[in-house]
Short mmCIF file of N, CA and C in Angstrom, two decimals:
data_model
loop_
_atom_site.label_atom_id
_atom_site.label_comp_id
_atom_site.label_asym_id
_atom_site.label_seq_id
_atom_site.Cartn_x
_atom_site.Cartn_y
_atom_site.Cartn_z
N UNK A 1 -13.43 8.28 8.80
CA UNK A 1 -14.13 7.09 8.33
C UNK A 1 -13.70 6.76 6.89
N UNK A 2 -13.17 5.73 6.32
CA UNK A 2 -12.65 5.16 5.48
C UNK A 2 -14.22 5.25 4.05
N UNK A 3 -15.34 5.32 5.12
CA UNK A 3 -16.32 4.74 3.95
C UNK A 3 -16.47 6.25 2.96
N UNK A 4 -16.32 7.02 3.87
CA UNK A 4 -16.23 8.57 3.26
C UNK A 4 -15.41 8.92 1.77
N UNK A 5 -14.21 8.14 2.32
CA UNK A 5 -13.20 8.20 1.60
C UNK A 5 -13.33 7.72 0.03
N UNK A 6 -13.79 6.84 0.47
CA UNK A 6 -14.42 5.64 -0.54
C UNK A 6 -15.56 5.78 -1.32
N UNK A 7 -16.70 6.89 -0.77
CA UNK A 7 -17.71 7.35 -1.66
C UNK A 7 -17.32 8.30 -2.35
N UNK A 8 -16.21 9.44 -1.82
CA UNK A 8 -15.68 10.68 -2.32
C UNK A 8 -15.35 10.16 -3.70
N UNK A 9 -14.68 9.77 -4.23
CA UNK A 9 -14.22 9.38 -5.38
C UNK A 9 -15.65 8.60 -6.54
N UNK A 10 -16.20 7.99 -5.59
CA UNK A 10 -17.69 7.93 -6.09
C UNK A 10 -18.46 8.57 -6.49
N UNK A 11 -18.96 9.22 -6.14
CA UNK A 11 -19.93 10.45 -5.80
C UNK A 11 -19.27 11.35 -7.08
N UNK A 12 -18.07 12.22 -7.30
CA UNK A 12 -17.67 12.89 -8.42
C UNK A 12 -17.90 11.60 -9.84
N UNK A 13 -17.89 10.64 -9.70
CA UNK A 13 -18.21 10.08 -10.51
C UNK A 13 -19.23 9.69 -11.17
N UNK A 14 -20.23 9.82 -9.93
CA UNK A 14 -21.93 9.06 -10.16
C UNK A 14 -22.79 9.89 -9.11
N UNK A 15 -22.71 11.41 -9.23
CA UNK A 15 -23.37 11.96 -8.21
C UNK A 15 -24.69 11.62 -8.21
N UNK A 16 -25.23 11.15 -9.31
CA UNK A 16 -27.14 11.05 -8.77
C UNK A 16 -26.67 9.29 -8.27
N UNK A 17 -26.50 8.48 -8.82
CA UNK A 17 -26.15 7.13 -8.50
C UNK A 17 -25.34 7.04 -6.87
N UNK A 18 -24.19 7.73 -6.77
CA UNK A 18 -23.74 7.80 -5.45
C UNK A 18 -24.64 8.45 -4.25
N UNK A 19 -25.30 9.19 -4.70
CA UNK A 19 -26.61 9.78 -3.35
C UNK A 19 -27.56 8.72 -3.24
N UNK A 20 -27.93 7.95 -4.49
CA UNK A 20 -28.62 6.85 -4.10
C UNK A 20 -28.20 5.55 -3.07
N UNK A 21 -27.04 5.47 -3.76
CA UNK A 21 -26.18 4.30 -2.58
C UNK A 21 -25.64 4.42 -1.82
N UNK A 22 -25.76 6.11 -1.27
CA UNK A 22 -25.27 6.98 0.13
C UNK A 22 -26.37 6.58 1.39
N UNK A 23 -27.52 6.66 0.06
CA UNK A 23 -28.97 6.46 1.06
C UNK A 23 -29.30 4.93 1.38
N UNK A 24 -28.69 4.01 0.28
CA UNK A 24 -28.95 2.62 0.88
C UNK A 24 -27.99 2.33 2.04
N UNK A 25 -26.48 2.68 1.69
CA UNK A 25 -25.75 2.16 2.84
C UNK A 25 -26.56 2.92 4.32
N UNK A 26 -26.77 3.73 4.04
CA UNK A 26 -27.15 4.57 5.37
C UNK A 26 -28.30 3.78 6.18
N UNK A 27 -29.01 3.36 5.08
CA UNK A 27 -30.34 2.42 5.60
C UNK A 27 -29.74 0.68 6.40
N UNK A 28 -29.43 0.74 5.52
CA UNK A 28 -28.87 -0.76 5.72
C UNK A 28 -27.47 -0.76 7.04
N UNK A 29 -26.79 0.28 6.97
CA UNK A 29 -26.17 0.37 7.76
C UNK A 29 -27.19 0.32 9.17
N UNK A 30 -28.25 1.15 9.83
CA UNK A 30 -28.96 0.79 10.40
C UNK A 30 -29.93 0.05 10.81
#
């Protein structure tokens, strides 16, 4: 999955910020 890819580099960058917008896409994705 590309989106993985795409948070990875995120996430080392903005780990409390990237878990937050791990949890919106996840929501919104559903």
């Amino acid at each position: 999955m590309s989106s993985t890819q795409v948070l990875r580099p995120f996430s080392i960058s903005q780990p409390a910020g990237a878990r937050a917008e791990l949890v919106k896409y996840m929501t919104l994705s559903r």
